[in-house]
């Protein structure tokens, strides 16, 4: 299944600026230019800002969009009060924070969440509390196997398998080493998918799990190279992936082995940081559109970040995810009588979303009402580092992750993305 950007852009139902650059005015909500002054709508989020890496880009982008929305009439006159908490990459803190946001602050939705630990800590809580989560960046397996959580991103496993599929089809891969973070239901879950695909294709594969922030990059690279793989696939955050690539180049491995990565390394700063030694040799999966795409919604995301975000806020794939999560929440809330926005009505409105279109997505996003799990974003692109920038090298293609069989079956039965 290949989906063309033009078809998606033409189907946008949201009024967006024309593709003329991020300097044009950001468009949010009803575009009234009048600040919302009614009773605030409480929306919460949990992110991992302090810890091994700053993982708060999704919530920063969601906040920028909600600020833009509030400056343009809000939700039928009611502003969104967006409350973000930092779980510090600690499951116990994540559990304490969700109780604060949901029980004490009475949030009606959770939107833009981005954390390595909070889905595992809070999935059961969300279900019992009857609150729906439109996550920005789902990371551990629990983010994609919970009835109340629906991420906008593809997730590390689906993204990594998208990269591995490209390596098989385009790079002639016949052996692979998968490197992932030693975090429960993150690294092992993602690399297990690579191992399963390798088994199906009949080629050797192995896994290395490392502690982010404390692993010796040179030792890890030498260990990975010891089996002479055709491809090394990375599932690390940008802050951990770059040192691994630097160590690999120091050992000359960039001349012998192809390196591919999940979308976590897709950041505009990476190609220049790793340098020309990686030109045409480091490929990343893109869970969303090209960060610099001139398509309408992608340009609106950049305009929102420029006008309502901070200059220091990254313009990366995780920021795209948070922007999309906020837009989905907006669409759901706009469909409700503003005097009757509750946790129940907001959750139902999100569950009813079946075809949310944006040129940032490869395929329309849907919640999947009454489904036990959610992974609507499973069709992705690839890019390669070239001349200090990313060069898109593939059209949208479905991830070959065998674990998506139930998602594909549901989509077929519901007539979604066929």
Short mmCIF file of C-alpha atoms in Angstrom, two decimals:
data_model
loop_
_atom_site.label_atom_id
_atom_site.label_comp_id
_atom_site.label_asym_id
_atom_site.label_seq_id
_atom_site.Cartn_x
_atom_site.Cartn_y
_atom_site.Cartn_z
CA UNK A 1 0.00 0.00 0.00
CA UNK A 2 1.53 3.28 -1.11
CA UNK A 3 -0.19 6.54 -0.35
CA UNK A 4 0.58 9.75 -2.16
CA UNK A 5 1.01 13.01 -0.30
CA UNK A 6 -1.05 14.90 -2.83
CA UNK A 7 -4.10 12.77 -2.15
CA UNK A 8 -3.81 13.30 1.57
CA UNK A 9 -3.24 17.03 1.29
CA UNK A 10 -6.26 17.37 -0.99
CA UNK A 11 -8.41 15.61 1.59
CA UNK A 12 -7.58 17.88 4.52
CA UNK A 13 -10.77 19.11 6.10
CA UNK A 14 -9.01 21.51 8.43
CA UNK A 15 -8.43 25.05 7.09
CA UNK A 16 -4.69 25.32 6.66
CA UNK A 17 -2.34 27.91 5.35
CA UNK A 18 -1.12 27.55 1.79
CA UNK A 19 2.29 25.94 1.36
CA UNK A 20 4.41 29.03 1.27
CA UNK A 21 6.79 28.64 4.18
CA UNK A 22 6.58 28.63 7.95
CA UNK A 23 6.72 32.44 8.01
CA UNK A 24 3.01 32.55 7.13
CA UNK A 25 0.52 32.91 9.98
CA UNK A 26 -0.25 29.77 11.95
CA UNK A 27 -3.83 28.53 11.64
CA UNK A 28 -5.51 26.95 14.67
CA UNK A 29 -9.08 26.31 15.73
CA UNK A 30 -11.59 28.62 14.10
CA UNK A 31 -8.90 31.16 13.28
CA UNK A 32 -10.83 34.01 14.90
CA UNK A 33 -7.84 35.87 16.28
CA UNK A 34 -9.85 36.33 19.47
CA UNK A 35 -8.57 34.86 22.74
CA UNK A 36 -10.74 32.26 24.42
CA UNK A 37 -12.06 33.51 27.77
CA UNK A 38 -14.50 30.84 28.93
CA UNK A 39 -14.12 28.11 31.53
CA UNK A 40 -10.84 26.23 30.94
CA UNK A 41 -10.83 22.63 29.67
CA UNK A 42 -8.20 20.67 31.60
CA UNK A 43 -5.97 18.44 29.48
CA UNK A 44 -3.02 16.62 31.01
CA UNK A 45 0.22 15.09 29.79
CA UNK A 46 3.18 13.19 31.20
CA UNK A 47 6.62 13.35 29.64
CA UNK A 48 10.18 12.34 30.44
CA UNK A 49 11.97 15.68 30.47
CA UNK A 50 14.74 15.04 32.98
CA UNK A 51 16.66 11.75 32.97
CA UNK A 52 18.97 10.03 30.46
CA UNK A 53 17.64 12.32 27.71
CA UNK A 54 15.13 15.15 27.31
CA UNK A 55 12.08 13.47 25.80
CA UNK A 56 9.66 16.39 26.11
CA UNK A 57 9.50 17.54 22.48
CA UNK A 58 6.02 16.15 21.94
CA UNK A 59 4.47 18.03 24.84
CA UNK A 60 6.28 21.22 23.86
CA UNK A 61 4.68 21.07 20.41
CA UNK A 62 1.27 20.19 21.84
CA UNK A 63 1.51 23.19 24.16
CA UNK A 64 2.40 25.45 21.24
CA UNK A 65 -0.67 24.25 19.36
CA UNK A 66 -2.98 24.66 22.34
CA UNK A 67 -1.61 28.19 22.88
CA UNK A 68 -2.38 28.92 19.23
CA UNK A 69 -5.84 27.41 19.64
CA UNK A 70 -6.52 29.52 22.73
CA UNK A 71 -5.50 32.65 20.84
CA UNK A 72 -8.06 31.80 18.17
CA UNK A 73 -11.25 31.16 20.10
CA UNK A 74 -10.30 27.91 21.84
CA UNK A 75 -12.95 25.19 21.87
CA UNK A 76 -16.05 27.23 21.06
CA UNK A 77 -14.84 29.97 23.39
CA UNK A 78 -13.32 27.74 26.08
CA UNK A 79 -9.51 27.73 26.41
CA UNK A 80 -7.48 24.57 26.92
CA UNK A 81 -5.46 24.52 30.14
CA UNK A 82 -2.64 22.16 29.27
CA UNK A 83 -0.91 20.69 32.32
CA UNK A 84 2.36 18.83 31.70
CA UNK A 85 4.25 16.82 34.32
CA UNK A 86 7.78 15.37 34.17
CA UNK A 87 8.08 11.72 35.20
CA UNK A 88 11.91 11.90 35.25
CA UNK A 89 11.99 8.49 33.52
CA UNK A 90 10.76 6.98 36.80
CA UNK A 91 7.67 4.70 36.78
CA UNK A 92 6.82 5.47 40.41
CA UNK A 93 6.83 9.20 39.75
CA UNK A 94 4.77 8.65 36.60
CA UNK A 95 2.11 6.85 38.66
CA UNK A 96 2.01 9.65 41.21
CA UNK A 97 1.70 12.31 38.52
CA UNK A 98 -1.16 10.66 36.67
CA UNK A 99 -3.20 10.56 39.87
CA UNK A 100 -2.52 14.27 40.33
CA UNK A 101 -3.64 15.15 36.81
CA UNK A 102 -6.64 12.85 36.56
CA UNK A 103 -7.96 12.64 40.11
CA UNK A 104 -6.96 16.04 41.50
CA UNK A 105 -6.94 18.31 38.43
CA UNK A 106 -9.87 16.50 36.75
CA UNK A 107 -8.32 16.30 33.29
CA UNK A 108 -10.81 15.23 30.60
CA UNK A 109 -8.13 13.90 28.24
CA UNK A 110 -4.42 13.13 28.28
CA UNK A 111 -2.74 14.46 25.13
CA UNK A 112 0.80 14.46 23.75
CA UNK A 113 2.31 12.08 26.32
CA UNK A 114 5.91 11.10 25.54
CA UNK A 115 7.74 8.85 27.94
CA UNK A 116 9.78 5.66 28.11
CA UNK A 117 8.07 4.52 31.32
CA UNK A 118 4.64 6.05 31.87
CA UNK A 119 2.53 3.75 29.67
CA UNK A 120 3.73 0.73 31.60
CA UNK A 121 3.09 2.47 34.89
CA UNK A 122 -0.31 3.95 34.03
CA UNK A 123 -2.11 1.85 31.39
CA UNK A 124 -4.33 0.09 33.95
CA UNK A 125 -5.02 3.39 35.72
CA UNK A 126 -6.24 5.02 32.51
CA UNK A 127 -8.64 2.17 31.84
CA UNK A 128 -10.07 2.19 35.36
CA UNK A 129 -10.35 6.00 35.42
CA UNK A 130 -12.15 6.05 32.07
CA UNK A 131 -9.77 8.59 30.57
CA UNK A 132 -8.55 8.46 26.97
CA UNK A 133 -4.94 9.14 26.02
CA UNK A 134 -3.99 10.55 22.62
CA UNK A 135 -0.27 10.00 23.13
CA UNK A 136 2.28 11.88 21.08
CA UNK A 137 5.17 9.43 21.36
CA UNK A 138 4.44 5.94 22.54
CA UNK A 139 7.62 4.03 23.40
CA UNK A 140 7.15 0.83 25.45
CA UNK A 141 4.91 -1.99 24.29
CA UNK A 142 2.17 -1.00 26.75
CA UNK A 143 1.59 2.23 24.77
CA UNK A 144 0.38 0.14 21.84
CA UNK A 145 -1.34 -2.67 23.74
CA UNK A 146 -3.77 -0.70 25.90
CA UNK A 147 -7.41 0.03 25.16
CA UNK A 148 -7.24 3.63 26.45
CA UNK A 149 -3.98 4.73 24.80
CA UNK A 150 -3.69 5.62 21.11
CA UNK A 151 -0.35 7.15 20.05
CA UNK A 152 0.09 9.28 16.94
CA UNK A 153 3.56 7.86 16.30
CA UNK A 154 4.35 4.43 14.91
CA UNK A 155 6.43 3.35 17.89
CA UNK A 156 10.00 2.03 18.15
CA UNK A 157 9.20 -1.52 17.04
CA UNK A 158 7.11 -0.61 14.01
CA UNK A 159 9.62 2.10 13.08
CA UNK A 160 12.59 -0.22 13.52
CA UNK A 161 10.89 -2.90 11.44
CA UNK A 162 10.18 -0.27 8.79
CA UNK A 163 13.92 0.45 8.67
CA UNK A 164 14.70 -3.26 8.60
CA UNK A 165 12.27 -3.81 5.74
CA UNK A 166 14.06 -1.13 3.75
CA UNK A 167 17.41 -2.76 4.52
CA UNK A 168 16.09 -6.05 3.18
CA UNK A 169 14.50 -4.63 0.07
CA UNK A 170 17.00 -1.95 -0.90
CA UNK A 171 20.30 -2.62 0.88
CA UNK A 172 20.58 -6.37 0.33
CA UNK A 173 20.68 -7.20 4.03
CA UNK A 174 21.29 -10.86 4.86
CA UNK A 175 22.39 -10.55 8.48
CA UNK A 176 21.65 -8.03 11.20
CA UNK A 177 22.49 -6.89 14.72
CA UNK A 178 19.82 -4.95 16.61
CA UNK A 179 20.86 -2.47 19.31
CA UNK A 180 18.18 -1.24 21.69
CA UNK A 181 17.83 0.36 25.13
CA UNK A 182 17.79 -1.89 28.17
CA UNK A 183 14.36 -0.64 29.24
CA UNK A 184 11.52 -3.12 29.95
CA UNK A 185 9.25 -3.66 26.95
CA UNK A 186 11.21 -1.20 24.82
CA UNK A 187 14.54 -2.53 23.55
CA UNK A 188 13.75 -6.22 23.84
CA UNK A 189 10.27 -5.79 22.35
CA UNK A 190 11.61 -3.83 19.38
CA UNK A 191 14.59 -6.07 18.71
CA UNK A 192 12.43 -9.18 19.13
CA UNK A 193 10.51 -7.93 16.11
CA UNK A 194 13.72 -7.73 14.10
CA UNK A 195 14.63 -11.23 15.26
CA UNK A 196 11.22 -12.56 14.22
CA UNK A 197 11.45 -10.96 10.78
CA UNK A 198 14.97 -12.36 10.37
CA UNK A 199 13.71 -15.83 11.27
CA UNK A 200 10.91 -15.54 8.70
CA UNK A 201 13.42 -14.46 6.03
CA UNK A 202 15.98 -17.08 7.07
CA UNK A 203 19.02 -14.97 7.93
CA UNK A 204 21.10 -14.62 11.14
CA UNK A 205 20.33 -11.92 13.68
CA UNK A 206 21.33 -10.98 17.22
CA UNK A 207 20.41 -8.39 19.85
CA UNK A 208 22.43 -6.08 22.09
CA UNK A 209 20.61 -4.17 24.84
CA UNK A 210 22.46 -1.27 26.47
CA UNK A 211 21.89 1.21 29.29
CA UNK A 212 21.40 4.65 27.76
CA UNK A 213 23.80 7.24 29.08
CA UNK A 214 26.24 4.80 30.68
CA UNK A 215 27.24 2.29 28.00
CA UNK A 216 30.70 2.41 26.43
CA UNK A 217 29.92 3.21 22.79
CA UNK A 218 33.16 1.78 21.39
CA UNK A 219 32.70 -1.53 23.19
CA UNK A 220 29.10 -1.76 22.00
CA UNK A 221 30.10 -1.13 18.39
CA UNK A 222 32.93 -3.65 18.49
CA UNK A 223 30.58 -6.24 19.95
CA UNK A 224 28.00 -5.53 17.25
CA UNK A 225 30.58 -5.77 14.48
CA UNK A 226 32.11 -9.02 15.75
CA UNK A 227 29.56 -11.14 13.88
CA UNK A 228 30.20 -9.27 10.60
CA UNK A 229 26.58 -8.25 9.98
CA UNK A 230 25.42 -6.58 6.77
CA UNK A 231 23.29 -4.18 8.78
CA UNK A 232 23.21 -2.73 12.29
CA UNK A 233 19.79 -1.37 13.25
CA UNK A 234 19.56 1.16 16.08
CA UNK A 235 16.60 1.78 18.36
CA UNK A 236 18.18 4.41 20.59
CA UNK A 237 17.23 8.00 21.37
CA UNK A 238 19.17 10.64 19.43
CA UNK A 239 21.36 11.38 22.45
CA UNK A 240 22.49 7.76 22.57
CA UNK A 241 22.55 7.00 18.83
CA UNK A 242 25.01 9.78 17.91
CA UNK A 243 27.82 8.55 20.23
CA UNK A 244 27.38 5.06 18.82
CA UNK A 245 27.77 6.37 15.28
CA UNK A 246 30.84 8.39 16.26
CA UNK A 247 32.40 5.29 17.79
CA UNK A 248 31.50 3.22 14.73
CA UNK A 249 33.22 5.69 12.39
CA UNK A 250 36.33 5.72 14.58
CA UNK A 251 36.51 1.97 14.02
CA UNK A 252 35.88 2.30 10.28
CA UNK A 253 32.62 0.41 10.54
CA UNK A 254 30.76 2.97 8.45
CA UNK A 255 32.76 1.72 5.45
CA UNK A 256 31.87 -1.93 6.03
CA UNK A 257 28.37 -2.06 7.49
CA UNK A 258 25.10 -0.32 6.63
CA UNK A 259 23.46 1.43 9.58
CA UNK A 260 19.72 2.00 9.84
CA UNK A 261 17.65 3.40 12.68
CA UNK A 262 14.18 3.85 14.07
CA UNK A 263 12.75 7.38 13.87
CA UNK A 264 14.29 8.33 17.22
CA UNK A 265 17.43 9.42 15.31
CA UNK A 266 15.49 11.45 12.74
CA UNK A 267 16.43 14.97 13.83
CA UNK A 268 17.61 17.82 11.59
CA UNK A 269 20.82 18.21 13.60
CA UNK A 270 21.99 14.61 13.22
CA UNK A 271 23.40 14.58 9.65
CA UNK A 272 25.62 17.60 10.31
CA UNK A 273 26.61 16.28 13.73
CA UNK A 274 27.75 12.89 12.46
CA UNK A 275 29.45 14.43 9.42
CA UNK A 276 30.24 13.46 5.81
CA UNK A 277 31.61 10.07 6.79
CA UNK A 278 28.00 8.93 7.00
CA UNK A 279 26.79 10.32 3.68
CA UNK A 280 24.72 7.62 2.02
CA UNK A 281 25.50 5.23 4.87
CA UNK A 282 23.05 6.04 7.67
CA UNK A 283 19.36 5.49 6.99
CA UNK A 284 16.51 6.41 9.33
CA UNK A 285 12.86 5.57 9.40
CA UNK A 286 10.47 8.52 9.32
CA UNK A 287 7.26 7.97 11.25
CA UNK A 288 5.90 11.16 9.70
CA UNK A 289 6.58 13.47 6.76
CA UNK A 290 9.88 15.13 5.93
CA UNK A 291 10.56 17.71 8.65
CA UNK A 292 11.04 20.37 5.98
CA UNK A 293 8.18 19.29 3.71
CA UNK A 294 6.33 22.19 2.06
CA UNK A 295 2.98 20.45 2.35
CA UNK A 296 0.20 22.48 4.06
CA UNK A 297 -0.09 20.84 7.46
CA UNK A 298 3.64 20.35 7.89
CA UNK A 299 4.13 24.05 7.16
CA UNK A 300 1.40 24.89 9.65
CA UNK A 301 3.20 22.82 12.30
CA UNK A 302 6.38 24.83 11.68
CA UNK A 303 4.42 28.09 11.80
CA UNK A 304 2.84 27.08 15.11
CA UNK A 305 6.25 26.24 16.55
CA UNK A 306 7.73 29.54 15.33
CA UNK A 307 4.88 31.72 16.62
CA UNK A 308 3.77 29.92 19.79
CA UNK A 309 6.67 27.68 20.77
CA UNK A 310 10.14 28.53 22.05
CA UNK A 311 13.12 28.98 19.75
CA UNK A 312 14.80 26.19 21.69
CA UNK A 313 11.93 23.75 21.04
CA UNK A 314 13.17 21.11 18.57
CA UNK A 315 11.48 20.84 15.20
CA UNK A 316 11.73 17.07 15.04
CA UNK A 317 9.59 13.99 14.47
CA UNK A 318 8.48 13.95 18.11
CA UNK A 319 7.32 17.55 17.84
CA UNK A 320 5.29 16.55 14.78
CA UNK A 321 3.71 13.84 16.94
CA UNK A 322 2.70 16.27 19.68
CA UNK A 323 1.24 18.73 17.18
CA UNK A 324 -0.85 15.97 15.64
CA UNK A 325 -2.04 14.75 19.05
CA UNK A 326 -3.21 18.27 19.91
CA UNK A 327 -5.00 18.63 16.57
CA UNK A 328 -6.76 15.29 17.06
CA UNK A 329 -7.88 16.36 20.55
CA UNK A 330 -9.10 19.65 19.10
CA UNK A 331 -11.12 17.85 16.42
CA UNK A 332 -12.75 15.64 19.05
CA UNK A 333 -13.56 18.47 21.45
CA UNK A 334 -14.93 20.70 18.70
CA UNK A 335 -17.60 18.06 18.03
CA UNK A 336 -19.00 18.35 21.58
CA UNK A 337 -21.40 20.88 23.07
CA UNK A 338 -18.93 23.15 24.93
CA UNK A 339 -21.21 23.09 27.96
CA UNK A 340 -21.00 19.30 28.10
CA UNK A 341 -17.28 18.54 27.79
CA UNK A 342 -16.57 15.79 30.31
CA UNK A 343 -14.15 12.91 30.52
CA UNK A 344 -16.85 10.64 29.11
CA UNK A 345 -17.91 12.86 26.20
CA UNK A 346 -14.31 13.71 25.32
CA UNK A 347 -13.30 10.04 25.34
CA UNK A 348 -16.22 9.08 23.12
CA UNK A 349 -15.44 11.90 20.68
CA UNK A 350 -11.85 10.65 20.34
CA UNK A 351 -13.01 7.06 19.94
CA UNK A 352 -15.30 8.15 17.10
CA UNK A 353 -12.43 9.53 15.01
CA UNK A 354 -12.05 7.23 12.02
CA UNK A 355 -10.13 9.13 9.36
CA UNK A 356 -8.08 12.07 10.61
CA UNK A 357 -6.11 13.33 7.62
CA UNK A 358 -2.87 15.28 7.64
CA UNK A 359 -0.03 15.37 5.11
CA UNK A 360 2.27 14.71 8.07
CA UNK A 361 0.83 11.19 8.29
CA UNK A 362 1.37 8.63 5.55
CA UNK A 363 -2.17 7.34 6.12
CA UNK A 364 -5.22 8.75 7.92
CA UNK A 365 -5.20 8.27 11.69
CA UNK A 366 -8.05 6.55 13.52
CA UNK A 367 -8.68 5.56 17.11
CA UNK A 368 -10.36 2.18 16.64
CA UNK A 369 -13.32 2.25 19.00
CA UNK A 370 -13.63 -0.80 21.28
CA UNK A 371 -10.30 -2.20 20.11
CA UNK A 372 -8.01 -3.72 22.77
CA UNK A 373 -4.97 -1.93 21.33
CA UNK A 374 -4.04 0.87 18.93
CA UNK A 375 -1.32 1.36 16.30
CA UNK A 376 -2.94 3.43 13.55
CA UNK A 377 0.37 4.86 12.35
CA UNK A 378 2.15 1.87 10.80
CA UNK A 379 2.98 3.16 7.31
CA UNK A 380 6.28 5.04 7.10
CA UNK A 381 9.06 6.49 4.91
CA UNK A 382 12.87 6.34 4.93
CA UNK A 383 15.59 8.97 4.65
CA UNK A 384 19.39 8.90 4.38
CA UNK A 385 22.04 11.27 5.70
CA UNK A 386 23.49 13.21 2.78
CA UNK A 387 25.47 16.46 2.71
CA UNK A 388 24.55 17.50 6.24
CA UNK A 389 20.85 16.95 5.64
CA UNK A 390 18.28 14.20 5.34
CA UNK A 391 17.29 13.01 1.87
CA UNK A 392 13.99 11.13 1.59
CA UNK A 393 14.61 7.86 -0.26
CA UNK A 394 11.30 6.01 -0.15
CA UNK A 395 7.58 6.43 -0.58
CA UNK A 396 5.18 5.49 2.19
CA UNK A 397 5.22 1.74 2.82
CA UNK A 398 3.64 -0.47 5.50
CA UNK A 399 5.92 -1.77 8.21
CA UNK A 400 6.63 -5.51 7.81
CA UNK A 401 6.24 -6.10 11.56
CA UNK A 402 4.56 -9.53 11.93
CA UNK A 403 2.95 -8.30 15.18
CA UNK A 404 0.71 -5.96 13.17
CA UNK A 405 -1.45 -8.84 11.87
CA UNK A 406 -4.35 -7.95 14.17
CA UNK A 407 -4.14 -4.26 13.24
CA UNK A 408 -4.21 -5.09 9.52
CA UNK A 409 -7.16 -7.44 10.08
CA UNK A 410 -9.12 -4.75 11.91
CA UNK A 411 -8.38 -2.17 9.22
CA UNK A 412 -9.57 -4.56 6.53
CA UNK A 413 -12.78 -5.40 8.41
CA UNK A 414 -13.48 -1.71 9.06
CA UNK A 415 -12.54 -0.57 5.57
CA UNK A 416 -9.74 1.63 6.92
CA UNK A 417 -6.65 2.58 4.89
CA UNK A 418 -7.36 0.02 2.20
#
